[in-house]
Structures are given as structure tokens and as C-alpha cells.
Coordinates of C-alpha atoms (C1' of nucleotides) in Angstrom, one line a residue:
Chain A
M1 CA 3.8 28.2 19.0
E2 CA 4.5 25.8 16.1
H3 CA 1.4 25.1 14.2
V4 CA 1.5 23.6 10.7
P5 CA 4.7 21.6 10.9
V6 CA 3.6 19.6 13.9
Q7 CA 0.1 18.8 12.8
R8 CA 1.0 15.1 12.8
F9 CA 1.4 15.4 16.6
C10 CA -1.7 17.5 17.1
E11 CA -4.1 15.3 15.3
F12 CA -5.1 13.2 18.3
M13 CA -4.4 15.5 21.2
T14 CA -2.9 18.9 21.9
P15 CA 0.7 18.7 23.0
S16 CA 1.8 20.5 26.1
T17 CA 4.2 23.4 25.9
I18 CA 7.0 21.2 27.2
E19 CA 6.2 18.6 24.6
L20 CA 6.3 21.2 21.9
Q21 CA 9.6 22.4 23.1
F22 CA 10.9 18.8 23.1
L23 CA 9.7 18.4 19.5
D24 CA 11.5 21.5 18.5
E25 CA 14.7 20.2 20.0
L26 CA 14.6 17.0 18.1
K27 CA 16.1 18.4 14.9
S28 CA 19.8 18.4 14.5
D29 CA 19.7 20.5 11.4
Q30 CA 17.5 22.2 8.9
R31 CA 17.8 21.8 5.1
E32 CA 16.3 23.3 2.0
Y33 CA 15.9 21.6 -1.4
R34 CA 15.1 22.9 -4.8
R35 CA 12.4 21.4 -7.0
K36 CA 13.3 17.9 -8.2
E37 CA 16.2 17.6 -5.8
V38 CA 16.7 14.3 -4.1
I39 CA 16.4 14.2 -0.3
T40 CA 17.0 10.5 0.0
R41 CA 17.8 7.9 -2.6
E42 CA 16.9 4.3 -2.2
G43 CA 19.8 2.2 -1.1
E44 CA 21.4 4.9 0.9
K45 CA 22.3 4.3 4.6
V46 CA 19.5 5.2 7.0
A47 CA 20.4 7.8 9.6
N48 CA 17.6 10.3 9.8
V49 CA 14.0 11.0 9.4
F50 CA 12.7 14.3 8.3
L51 CA 9.9 16.7 9.4
L52 CA 8.6 18.4 6.4
R53 CA 8.2 22.1 7.2
S54 CA 7.2 23.4 3.8
G55 CA 6.8 22.2 0.3
W56 CA 5.6 18.9 -1.3
V57 CA 7.7 15.8 -1.4
T58 CA 7.1 12.5 -3.3
S59 CA 8.1 9.2 -2.0
S60 CA 8.7 6.5 -4.6
F61 CA 10.1 3.1 -5.3
A62 CA 11.8 1.9 -8.4
V63 CA 10.2 -1.3 -9.8
D64 CA 11.0 -3.5 -12.7
S65 CA 14.7 -2.7 -12.2
G66 CA 14.1 1.0 -12.7
K67 CA 11.9 0.9 -15.8
R68 CA 8.9 2.0 -13.7
N69 CA 8.3 4.0 -10.6
Q70 CA 5.7 3.5 -8.0
L71 CA 4.8 6.8 -6.3
V72 CA 3.8 5.6 -2.9
K73 CA 2.9 8.8 -1.1
L74 CA 2.6 12.6 -1.6
H75 CA 3.9 14.3 1.5
F76 CA 2.7 17.7 2.7
P77 CA 3.9 20.0 5.4
G78 CA 3.7 18.4 8.9
D79 CA 4.4 14.9 7.6
V80 CA 7.3 12.9 8.9
L81 CA 9.4 11.6 6.0
G82 CA 11.5 8.4 5.9
L83 CA 9.8 6.5 8.8
P84 CA 9.1 3.4 6.8
S85 CA 12.8 2.7 6.4
I86 CA 14.0 3.2 9.9
A87 CA 14.1 -0.5 10.6
L88 CA 16.3 -1.1 7.6
T89 CA 20.0 -0.7 7.0
K90 CA 19.3 0.9 3.6
T91 CA 16.5 3.2 2.7
A92 CA 13.7 1.8 0.6
E93 CA 12.1 5.1 -0.5
T94 CA 13.4 7.8 -2.8
L95 CA 12.3 11.1 -1.5
I96 CA 12.2 13.9 -4.0
A97 CA 11.2 17.5 -3.5
A98 CA 8.3 18.3 -5.8
T99 CA 8.4 21.9 -5.0
P100 CA 11.0 24.0 -3.1
T101 CA 11.1 22.4 0.3
K102 CA 12.3 22.9 3.8
V103 CA 12.8 20.0 6.2
D104 CA 14.1 19.5 9.8
V105 CA 16.6 16.6 10.1
I106 CA 15.8 14.3 13.0
P107 CA 18.5 11.7 13.7
I108 CA 17.0 8.3 14.5
E109 CA 18.6 8.2 18.0
R110 CA 16.7 11.3 18.9
L111 CA 13.5 9.8 17.7
A112 CA 14.3 6.8 19.8
S113 CA 14.9 8.9 22.8
M114 CA 11.4 10.4 22.4
F115 CA 10.0 7.0 23.3
E116 CA 11.7 7.3 26.7
R117 CA 11.4 11.0 27.3
A118 CA 8.1 12.0 25.8
P119 CA 5.9 8.8 25.7
R120 CA 2.8 10.7 24.9
L121 CA 4.3 12.2 21.7
A122 CA 5.7 8.8 20.8
F123 CA 2.3 7.2 21.1
T124 CA 0.8 10.0 19.0
L125 CA 3.4 9.4 16.3
F126 CA 2.6 5.7 16.6
L127 CA -1.1 6.4 16.0
S128 CA -0.3 8.6 13.1
T129 CA 1.7 5.9 11.4
Q130 CA -1.1 3.4 11.9
Q131 CA -3.2 5.9 10.0
E132 CA -0.7 5.9 7.2
R133 CA -0.8 2.2 7.1
L134 CA -4.5 2.4 6.7
M135 CA -4.3 4.8 3.9
L136 CA -1.9 2.5 2.2
M137 CA -4.4 -0.3 2.5
D138 CA -7.1 1.9 1.0
H139 CA -4.6 2.8 -1.8
L140 CA -4.0 -0.8 -2.4
A141 CA -7.7 -1.7 -2.5
A142 CA -8.2 1.3 -4.9
V143 CA -5.4 0.3 -7.3
S144 CA -6.7 -3.2 -7.7
H145 CA -10.4 -2.5 -7.8
T146 CA -11.1 0.9 -9.4
S147 CA -11.0 2.4 -12.9
A148 CA -8.4 4.8 -14.2
Q149 CA -10.9 7.7 -13.9
Q150 CA -11.6 6.9 -10.3
R151 CA -7.9 6.7 -9.4
V152 CA -7.1 10.0 -11.1
A153 CA -10.0 11.6 -9.4
A154 CA -8.9 10.1 -6.1
L155 CA -5.5 11.6 -6.5
L156 CA -6.9 15.0 -7.2
M157 CA -9.3 14.8 -4.2
Y158 CA -6.5 13.6 -1.9
V159 CA -4.5 16.7 -2.8
H160 CA -7.5 18.9 -2.5
R161 CA -8.3 17.6 1.0
R162 CA -4.7 18.1 2.2
L163 CA -4.6 21.6 0.9
K164 CA -7.9 22.4 2.4
L165 CA -6.4 21.7 5.8
F166 CA -4.1 24.6 5.4
G167 CA -6.9 26.8 4.1
E168 CA -4.7 27.3 1.1
C169 CA -7.2 25.8 -1.1
S170 CA -9.7 26.8 -3.6
D171 CA -11.0 24.7 -6.5
V172 CA -7.8 25.3 -8.3
L173 CA -4.9 22.9 -8.0
D174 CA -1.4 23.7 -9.1
L175 CA 0.0 20.2 -9.3
P176 CA 3.8 20.2 -9.4
M177 CA 3.7 16.8 -11.1
S178 CA 4.0 15.6 -14.6
Q179 CA 1.5 13.2 -16.1
Q180 CA 4.1 10.6 -15.8
Q181 CA 4.2 11.1 -12.0
I182 CA 0.4 11.0 -11.8
A183 CA 0.6 7.8 -13.6
D184 CA 3.2 6.4 -11.2
A185 CA 0.9 7.4 -8.3
A186 CA -2.2 5.9 -9.8
G187 CA -0.5 2.8 -11.2
L188 CA -1.2 3.7 -14.8
T189 CA 0.8 4.8 -17.8
S190 CA 1.3 8.4 -18.7
V191 CA -0.4 7.9 -22.0
H192 CA -3.5 6.6 -20.3
V193 CA -3.4 9.3 -17.7
N194 CA -3.5 11.8 -20.5
R195 CA -6.5 10.2 -22.0
T196 CA -8.2 9.9 -18.6
L197 CA -7.7 13.6 -17.9
G198 CA -9.3 14.2 -21.3
E199 CA -12.3 12.1 -20.3
L200 CA -12.6 14.1 -17.0
K201 CA -12.5 17.3 -19.0
R202 CA -15.1 16.1 -21.4
A203 CA -17.3 15.1 -18.5
D204 CA -17.0 18.7 -17.2
L205 CA -15.4 17.6 -14.0
I206 CA -12.2 19.5 -14.4
C207 CA -10.6 21.9 -16.8
T208 CA -6.9 22.8 -17.3
E209 CA -5.6 26.3 -17.6
G210 CA -1.9 25.7 -18.5
K211 CA -0.4 23.6 -15.8
V212 CA -3.2 24.4 -13.4
I213 CA -6.2 22.1 -12.9
R214 CA -9.5 23.6 -12.0
L215 CA -12.0 21.4 -10.2
L216 CA -15.4 22.1 -11.7
D217 CA -17.6 19.7 -9.8
I218 CA -16.0 18.7 -6.5
D219 CA -19.1 16.8 -5.4
R220 CA -19.1 14.5 -8.4
L221 CA -15.3 14.1 -8.1
E222 CA -15.6 13.1 -4.5
E223 CA -18.2 10.6 -5.5
L224 CA -16.0 9.2 -8.2
A225 CA -13.0 9.0 -5.9
A226 CA -15.1 7.2 -3.3
F227 CA -12.8 7.4 -0.4
P228 CA -13.9 5.3 2.5
D229 CA -14.5 7.8 5.3
R230 CA -13.0 7.0 8.5
A231 CA -13.5 8.9 11.7
S232 CA -10.4 9.3 13.8
V233 CA -10.4 9.4 17.6
R234 CA -9.8 12.8 19.3
N235 CA -8.4 12.9 22.8
P236 CA -9.1 9.3 23.8
W237 CA -8.7 8.8 27.5
W238 CA -6.1 6.1 27.0
L239 CA -3.9 8.6 25.2
T240 CA -4.4 11.6 27.4
S241 CA -3.9 9.5 30.5
I242 CA -0.2 8.8 29.6
G243 CA 2.3 10.9 31.5
Q244 CA 2.0 14.4 30.2
Q245 CA 5.3 15.7 31.5
P246 CA 8.1 14.4 29.5
F247 CA 11.2 13.6 31.5
M248 CA 13.7 16.3 30.4
G249 CA 16.6 15.1 32.4
D250 CA 20.3 15.6 31.6
Chain B
M1 CA 10.1 -18.2 28.2
E2 CA 7.7 -17.2 25.4
H3 CA 9.1 -17.7 22.0
V4 CA 7.0 -17.8 18.9
P5 CA 4.2 -15.5 19.9
V6 CA 6.4 -12.5 20.7
Q7 CA 8.6 -12.7 17.7
R8 CA 7.4 -9.3 16.6
F9 CA 9.2 -8.0 19.7
C10 CA 12.3 -10.0 19.2
E11 CA 13.0 -9.1 15.7
F12 CA 15.2 -6.1 16.5
M13 CA 16.5 -6.9 19.9
T14 CA 16.2 -9.5 22.7
P15 CA 13.7 -8.4 25.3
S16 CA 14.8 -8.6 29.0
T17 CA 13.0 -11.0 31.4
I18 CA 11.1 -8.1 32.9
E19 CA 10.0 -6.9 29.5
L20 CA 8.8 -10.4 28.6
Q21 CA 6.9 -10.5 31.8
F22 CA 5.4 -7.1 31.0
L23 CA 4.3 -8.4 27.6
D24 CA 2.7 -11.4 29.1
E25 CA 0.7 -9.1 31.4
L26 CA -0.7 -7.0 28.6
K27 CA -3.4 -9.4 27.8
S28 CA -6.8 -9.1 29.5
D29 CA -8.1 -12.3 28.1
Q30 CA -7.4 -15.1 25.7
R31 CA -9.8 -16.3 23.0
E32 CA -10.1 -19.1 20.5
Y33 CA -11.8 -19.1 17.2
R34 CA -12.8 -21.7 14.7
R35 CA -12.0 -21.7 11.0
K36 CA -13.9 -18.8 9.3
E37 CA -15.0 -17.3 12.5
V38 CA -14.9 -13.5 12.6
I39 CA -12.6 -11.9 15.1
T40 CA -13.4 -8.4 14.2
R41 CA -15.9 -7.0 11.7
E42 CA -15.3 -3.7 9.9
G43 CA -17.5 -1.0 11.5
E44 CA -17.3 -2.4 15.0
K45 CA -16.1 -0.2 17.8
V46 CA -12.3 -0.4 18.4
A47 CA -11.3 -1.5 21.9
N48 CA -8.6 -4.0 21.6
V49 CA -5.8 -5.3 19.5
F50 CA -4.8 -9.0 19.4
L51 CA -1.6 -10.9 19.7
L52 CA -1.9 -14.0 17.4
R53 CA -0.7 -17.0 19.4
S54 CA -1.5 -19.7 16.9
G55 CA -3.3 -20.1 13.6
W56 CA -3.6 -17.9 10.5
V57 CA -5.8 -14.9 10.2
T58 CA -6.8 -12.9 7.2
S59 CA -7.3 -9.1 7.3
S60 CA -9.6 -7.8 4.7
F61 CA -11.6 -4.8 3.5
A62 CA -14.9 -4.7 1.7
V63 CA -14.7 -2.7 -1.5
D64 CA -17.3 -1.8 -4.1
S65 CA -19.9 -1.8 -1.4
G66 CA -19.3 -5.4 -0.5
K67 CA -19.2 -6.9 -4.0
R68 CA -15.5 -7.4 -3.7
N69 CA -12.9 -8.0 -1.0
Q70 CA -9.4 -6.8 -0.7
L71 CA -7.4 -9.2 1.4
V72 CA -4.7 -6.9 2.8
K73 CA -2.6 -9.2 4.9
L74 CA -2.2 -12.8 6.0
H75 CA -1.2 -12.9 9.6
F76 CA 0.9 -15.6 11.3
P77 CA 1.6 -16.4 14.9
G78 CA 3.5 -13.6 16.6
D79 CA 1.7 -10.9 14.6
V80 CA -0.2 -8.1 16.3
L81 CA -3.7 -7.8 14.8
G82 CA -5.9 -4.7 14.6
L83 CA -3.2 -2.1 15.0
P84 CA -4.1 -0.1 11.8
S85 CA -7.5 0.7 13.3
I86 CA -6.4 1.9 16.7
A87 CA -6.7 5.6 15.7
L88 CA -10.2 5.1 14.5
T89 CA -13.5 5.0 16.3
K90 CA -14.7 2.1 14.1
T91 CA -12.5 -0.8 12.9
A92 CA -11.5 -0.7 9.2
E93 CA -10.4 -4.3 8.9
T94 CA -12.3 -7.5 9.1
L95 CA -10.2 -10.1 10.8
I96 CA -11.2 -13.7 10.1
A97 CA -9.6 -16.9 11.4
A98 CA -8.4 -18.9 8.4
T99 CA -7.6 -21.8 10.6
P100 CA -8.4 -22.6 14.2
T101 CA -6.9 -19.8 16.1
K102 CA -5.8 -18.5 19.5
V103 CA -5.3 -14.9 20.3
D104 CA -4.5 -12.8 23.4
V105 CA -6.7 -9.8 23.8
I106 CA -4.9 -6.6 24.5
P107 CA -7.0 -3.5 25.5
I108 CA -5.8 -0.4 23.8
E109 CA -5.2 1.4 27.1
R110 CA -2.7 -1.3 28.1
L111 CA -1.0 -0.9 24.8
A112 CA -0.8 2.8 25.5
S113 CA 0.6 2.2 28.9
M114 CA 3.4 0.3 27.3
F115 CA 4.7 3.5 25.9
E116 CA 5.1 4.8 29.4
R117 CA 6.2 1.7 31.2
A118 CA 8.3 -0.2 28.6
P119 CA 9.6 2.3 26.1
R120 CA 12.0 -0.1 24.5
L121 CA 9.2 -2.5 23.7
A122 CA 7.1 0.3 22.4
F123 CA 9.8 1.4 20.1
T124 CA 10.3 -2.1 18.9
L125 CA 6.6 -2.4 18.1
F126 CA 6.9 0.9 16.3
L127 CA 9.8 -0.4 14.2
S128 CA 7.8 -3.5 13.4
T129 CA 4.8 -1.5 12.2
Q130 CA 7.1 0.6 10.0
Q131 CA 8.2 -2.7 8.4
E132 CA 4.5 -3.6 7.8
R133 CA 4.1 -0.3 6.1
L134 CA 7.0 -1.1 3.9
M135 CA 5.5 -4.4 3.0
L136 CA 2.3 -2.7 2.1
M137 CA 4.2 -0.4 -0.2
D138 CA 5.8 -3.3 -1.9
H139 CA 2.5 -5.0 -2.2
L140 CA 1.1 -1.8 -3.7
A141 CA 4.0 -1.7 -6.2
A142 CA 3.5 -5.3 -7.0
V143 CA -0.3 -5.1 -7.6
S144 CA 0.2 -2.3 -10.1
H145 CA 3.2 -3.5 -11.9
T146 CA 3.3 -7.3 -12.1
S147 CA 1.5 -10.0 -13.9
A148 CA -1.0 -12.5 -12.4
Q149 CA 1.6 -15.2 -12.4
Q150 CA 4.0 -13.1 -10.5
R151 CA 1.4 -12.1 -7.9
V152 CA 0.3 -15.6 -7.3
A153 CA 3.9 -16.8 -7.0
A154 CA 4.6 -13.9 -4.6
L155 CA 1.7 -15.0 -2.4
L156 CA 3.0 -18.5 -2.3
M157 CA 6.5 -17.4 -1.5
Y158 CA 5.4 -15.0 1.1
V159 CA 3.6 -17.9 2.9
H160 CA 6.6 -20.2 2.4
R161 CA 8.9 -17.7 4.0
R162 CA 6.8 -17.1 7.0
L163 CA 6.4 -20.8 7.6
K164 CA 10.1 -21.3 7.2
L165 CA 10.6 -19.0 10.2
F166 CA 8.8 -21.6 12.4
G167 CA 10.7 -24.4 10.8
E168 CA 7.3 -25.9 10.0
C169 CA 8.0 -25.8 6.4
S170 CA 8.9 -28.0 3.6
D171 CA 8.1 -27.5 0.0
V172 CA 4.5 -28.4 0.7
L173 CA 1.9 -25.7 1.5
D174 CA -1.4 -26.4 2.9
L175 CA -3.2 -23.2 2.2
P176 CA -6.4 -22.7 4.1
M177 CA -7.7 -20.4 1.5
S178 CA -10.1 -20.7 -1.4
Q179 CA -9.0 -19.5 -4.8
Q180 CA -11.4 -16.7 -4.3
Q181 CA -9.4 -15.5 -1.3
I182 CA -6.1 -15.9 -3.2
A183 CA -7.7 -13.7 -5.8
D184 CA -8.7 -11.1 -3.2
A185 CA -5.1 -11.1 -2.0
A186 CA -3.6 -10.8 -5.4
G187 CA -6.1 -8.3 -6.8
L188 CA -7.4 -10.8 -9.3
T189 CA -10.6 -12.7 -9.9
S190 CA -11.1 -16.3 -8.8
V191 CA -11.5 -17.4 -12.4
H192 CA -8.2 -15.9 -13.4
V193 CA -6.4 -17.3 -10.3
N194 CA -7.6 -20.7 -11.4
R195 CA -6.1 -20.3 -14.8
T196 CA -2.9 -18.8 -13.4
L197 CA -2.4 -21.8 -11.1
G198 CA -2.9 -23.9 -14.2
E199 CA -0.2 -22.1 -15.9
L200 CA 2.2 -22.5 -13.0
K201 CA 1.4 -26.2 -13.0
R202 CA 2.1 -26.5 -16.7
A203 CA 5.4 -24.7 -16.2
D204 CA 6.3 -27.3 -13.6
L205 CA 6.6 -24.7 -10.8
I206 CA 4.0 -26.2 -8.6
C207 CA 1.6 -29.2 -8.5
T208 CA -1.5 -29.7 -6.4
E209 CA -2.3 -32.8 -4.4
G210 CA -5.9 -32.2 -3.3
K211 CA -5.9 -29.0 -1.4
V212 CA -2.2 -29.0 -0.9
I213 CA 0.2 -27.2 -3.1
R214 CA 3.7 -28.6 -3.6
L215 CA 6.4 -26.2 -4.6
L216 CA 8.4 -27.9 -7.3
D217 CA 11.0 -25.2 -8.1
I218 CA 11.4 -22.7 -5.3
D219 CA 14.3 -20.9 -6.9
R220 CA 12.3 -20.1 -10.0
L221 CA 9.3 -19.2 -8.0
E222 CA 11.4 -16.8 -5.9
E223 CA 12.6 -15.3 -9.1
L224 CA 9.1 -14.9 -10.4
A225 CA 7.9 -13.3 -7.2
A226 CA 10.8 -10.9 -7.3
F227 CA 10.5 -9.6 -3.7
P228 CA 12.8 -6.7 -3.1
D229 CA 15.2 -7.9 -0.4
R230 CA 15.5 -5.6 2.5
A231 CA 17.9 -6.1 5.3
S232 CA 16.6 -5.2 8.7
V233 CA 18.7 -3.7 11.5
R234 CA 19.6 -5.9 14.5
N235 CA 20.4 -4.4 17.9
P236 CA 21.0 -0.9 16.7
W237 CA 22.7 1.2 19.4
W238 CA 19.9 3.8 19.3
L239 CA 17.4 1.1 20.2
T240 CA 19.4 -0.8 22.8
S241 CA 20.4 2.5 24.5
I242 CA 16.8 3.1 25.5
G243 CA 16.1 2.4 29.2
Q244 CA 16.0 -1.3 29.6
Q245 CA 14.2 -1.5 32.9
P246 CA 10.6 -0.8 32.4
F247 CA 9.0 1.1 35.2
M248 CA 6.8 -1.5 36.9
G249 CA 5.2 0.8 39.5
D250 CA 1.8 0.4 41.1
Chain C
dC1 C1' -30.2 -37.8 -1.7
dG2 C1' -29.8 -33.2 -2.6
dC3 C1' -27.6 -29.1 -1.0
dT4 C1' -24.0 -25.8 -1.1
dC5 C1' -19.4 -24.6 -1.9
dC6 C1' -15.7 -24.5 -4.7
dC7 C1' -13.1 -25.6 -8.7
dT8 C1' -12.7 -25.8 -13.8
dT9 C1' -13.3 -24.6 -18.6
dG10 C1' -15.1 -22.0 -22.7
dA11 C1' -16.4 -17.9 -25.3
dC12 C1' -16.5 -13.1 -25.5
dT13 C1' -15.4 -8.3 -24.1
dC14 C1' -12.9 -4.4 -22.9
dG15 C1' -9.8 -1.3 -20.3
dA16 C1' -5.3 -0.2 -20.2
dC17 C1' -0.7 -1.0 -22.3
dT18 C1' 2.7 -0.5 -26.2
dC19 C1' 4.7 1.5 -30.0
dA20 C1' 5.1 5.4 -32.6
dA21 C1' 4.9 10.0 -34.3
dA22 C1' 3.9 14.7 -33.9
dG23 C1' 3.0 19.2 -31.4
dC24 C1' 4.5 22.3 -27.7
dA25 C1' 6.8 24.7 -24.4
dG26 C1' 10.9 26.5 -21.7
dG27 C1' 15.6 27.0 -21.4
dT28 C1' 20.3 27.5 -23.1
dG29 C1' 23.8 29.1 -25.9
dG30 C1' 25.5 30.9 -30.1
Chain D
dC1 C1' 16.8 37.0 -31.3
dC2 C1' 16.8 32.8 -33.3
dA3 C1' 18.0 27.8 -33.4
dC4 C1' 18.2 23.9 -31.0
dC5 C1' 17.7 20.9 -27.4
dT6 C1' 15.2 18.2 -24.1
dG7 C1' 11.2 17.1 -21.5
dC8 C1' 6.2 16.9 -21.5
dT9 C1' 1.8 16.5 -23.6
dT10 C1' -1.3 14.8 -27.2
dT11 C1' -3.2 11.6 -30.5
dG12 C1' -3.6 7.3 -33.3
dA13 C1' -3.5 2.3 -34.3
dG14 C1' -3.1 -2.2 -32.7
dT15 C1' -2.6 -5.8 -29.0
dC16 C1' -3.4 -8.4 -25.0
dG17 C1' -4.1 -9.6 -20.2
dA18 C1' -7.6 -10.0 -17.1
dG19 C1' -12.5 -9.5 -16.3
dT20 C1' -17.4 -11.2 -17.2
dC21 C1' -20.9 -14.4 -18.0
dA22 C1' -22.2 -18.9 -18.1
dA23 C1' -22.4 -23.7 -17.5
dG24 C1' -20.7 -28.1 -15.8
dG25 C1' -18.3 -31.2 -12.4
dG26 C1' -16.6 -32.6 -7.7
dA27 C1' -16.5 -33.0 -2.9
dG28 C1' -18.2 -32.7 1.5
dC29 C1' -22.2 -32.6 4.6
dG30 C1' -26.7 -32.8 6.7

DNA sequence: CGCTCCCTTGACTCGACTCAAAGCAGGTGG
DNA sequence: CCACCTGCTTTGAGTCGAGTCAAGGGAGCG
């Protein structure tokens, strides 16, 4: 039974055995990347999406003709990478492995066939990307309405939450990101991120031990980050009523 | 034949007659709203999505416990409203009619059934929401990396482009938005939007005649707005190869 | 007539950016 | 083993864009 890597498909319902098998057969290939290796560079032709099996991946955009970067999303195991660009001829995102990484390669035509063969999975993926869209909206609201401290805290808490899902998490974060990248994610400059981290340290919210960040007061950090909390549906009848048996013909 | 209101479904391929009929039968109801009327308020139970038939609709979030608003998206005829919240128990977006508006009400369970009955339409909708996601990413990048002038210009050009699609458009925009709303969209304050519009006027890029904005130099405005230009796929084989005949049983 | 929005303008503040220089690894090759 | 990169972090000084607060002016409406 696959567990972590298909969490995107388990978030709203539990897939049947046949569906899990179908998912497993989507991949055409499996690839590994080293830290900082490029998975996809913006401008390249779009042919695949990727299921992240292990490792962290950053998704970013060049802005200002390359002078700056916008880090749009930090991906964790179970995430599907590259979806936003499937309607384009050239990829918009640059995907870079932040840690050593394993991905399944899923050709777009197989993804398309999922809509015919496994509609329940397709709708689940659809729901999951709507959630992503919402997170982007929250990110957008945050970037234009919150202070540097809040944005940095929000980033830390986001990572903390995701890691908690895997149980891999204590109050210690080993961020594989430079301050420059944190800045790109939060919409700040590296200089200012540095100062902001300093402020958080002085406020006894975090401390750093080498590259590692220790979260000293998670409650206050959560409060600072001020994520809107949104409750997701689980097993809604309109989802579970869709045909459960995918058509596995030919 | 329905034309404008289903453009979201025609962007990537041409739906078959049966598919168009299916789309038409999705709605459970049709509603009309007056200017400033609320279609959906954040926090309400999620039961439907809406197909915008005519009029403009703003989608916004309260931030800072209601002191500020983030206007996330301006919707035009053909857009599907409310999708980002379908995975939630309570809506995240507040949808407000910016002009007199007509919408089709689509219960979520019917949307779900589309994934079973009309997979090609479902995948088309999926593609279209991936595009939305991308636009949000661009919006995000813009908000953190561009000046007030650029953001206001970007908003104007966005509206101009959308209107051009309907052929309704000259170089004259009749924005049904207050400067406060423009500010909410651009991530600015109303005071600063006012000054920024002043700058654009002094630079002979726009002029205002009452509530109407006349675009004096669209080329320079486009340059200022600096949208990334992204080419969408049309009729990709992996889309058109999906079963064209929806199952219309029972 | 007076209300309520909304736009407009001015004066002041401040958070985040820029530019710049200096410290600090970690890694590579001589 | 040391010398030298190169990339990342840290700190300082100065600037500026956008926000805040506040007051006045129009325009539409009951």
C-alpha cells in the first residue's frame, strides 16, 4: 500500500485498491535529483507532470527579467509538480530540488486518461488543486497585507505544519534554503530577511544552531503567522458517489 | 448554441453538441443580482458553484479581521465562480456583483457527476483552473515585485484584455469599481491609488471623463503592466483523444 | 436640505530596499 | 595542510515608496 506519496489523493477520500493500482501505473519513469538540480526550467516544453516521492522542491518564477525570483511554492512528498503549466506550451515554473529528491514522471496524456478511466481520482485531484488555488490566494493576501515578521513566521509555520503530517517533526527545522530563497518566498530582500530573523531571535521566538532553526514558541509563532484556518471536507457524498470502479479496459 | 457563457470550456477545444447540452443541464437554477449584491459571503456553507452569464463579479477575502480586503479576482462572463472553495465546508471567498449580474447555479454534486459523465469537459475545466492558478502566481509575483504604477496599469490592462475578448472594447473603460476596490485588488491603499492614477494622467497614459477611464497609450500601458505572455495549448491530442461522447445514461 | 459615499490633497512617518563592506564557512586544488 | 575561491550571512548608513491621519470638496440621493 502506497501511503505518503499519494496523500494528495487520500485527503478527501480513501482510494480503492484498484484506484491505487491505477495511480501506480500512471508513471512512465522514475527520476532522482541532487540538491539544487533543475527538474524543469521555465520556457521548456511541457510534456509531464511529476509526483514527488521524497525530498523538497521549490517552484519559482523569474521576475524583472531574471533579476529577482518569486518562490511560489514549497513542495513536499505527495505533491504533484508541474500542474499549473499543463495548459501551456512552455512551462512557467522552474522546479528545483531543494534536497535530494525522487519523483515519478507522469506524461500528460496519462493524466488525461485518468479523467476517463478513474473519474473519482480525477475529481479528487481537482479538489486538491482548488485547495492549492486557495493557498495561493491566502499567500497573495499575506504578501500585500502583512509585515516582514509575519511573513517569515508564516513560512516557518507552513513548513512546520507540512512536516508534522509526516510525523517527522519536532520543534527543529532544518531548512534547506538560503536567506535569499526565504526572501524570494516571502517577497522580501535577503538583507531584510536576515534582520527579521534577528528580530525573531531577540523576541525569543526562534533560535538558530548552525543552519538549523529551533522554534522556541510555536504558539506565538502561529499567532504571528495568522493563517486563516479552513476546514476541508472529508468523504462528501457527492464525491464518494462517483463510480468507484475505474474502467481498466484495454 | 451557447457562446460567451461557456468560453471557459471552449478555450482548449470545441465541445460537441452533446457536451454543450450537458453543460446546459448542469444548472439547477438561474439567479440575478443587483450591483453590490452579495452572491456568496465568506463563512457560508458551500453547496454550489456559479457560471457567470453576464456582468462582473469581484471575489474577495477579508484580511486583518475585516479591516482590509484583498480583491483576489475580477470575474467576467464565462467564468466559473466559487470553485476554489469547493473542497471546504465554509466558503473562503466573498463574491459580490460589481454590475447587474446573471448566474447559473450549479450544485456541486452535478459538477462531480460531470467527471463521470463528460470527462472531456471535466478535463477542460481542470485545465482552465490550472490557468487560474498560474494567473494567481503571476499576481503574487507582481504584488511583491512591482511598483504601484505598474500594478494599477496591470489591472487596467487585464480588464482591457478581457473585454477585448467580447469585442465590447474600445480604449474606454467603464470600471464599476471604487478606488478603494482598485486598491484592494492591487494591494495598495485608496489614497495611494488616487495619487497613482494622477501620475498616470500626468504621464498622458490615461485620462478620466467622469467615472470612465480612457486609455491614451495602450502600448506603453502594456509595457508598464509587463504581463508575462504565456501561450496556451489548443486542441492537444491528449485532450481530444478523451472519449467525446459523454455517457448520458438514466 | 442634509446625508453618505467617494475622490482629492497635504503633511508626516516608517518599513523595507539599496548600496556597500566585512566576516564566515565549505570546498577545491596546489 | 594551507591558500584561495565562491557563496552565504551579518551589519551599517542612507533613501524612498507607500501608508497613515486628517481635512476639505463633489456628486448623487432620499
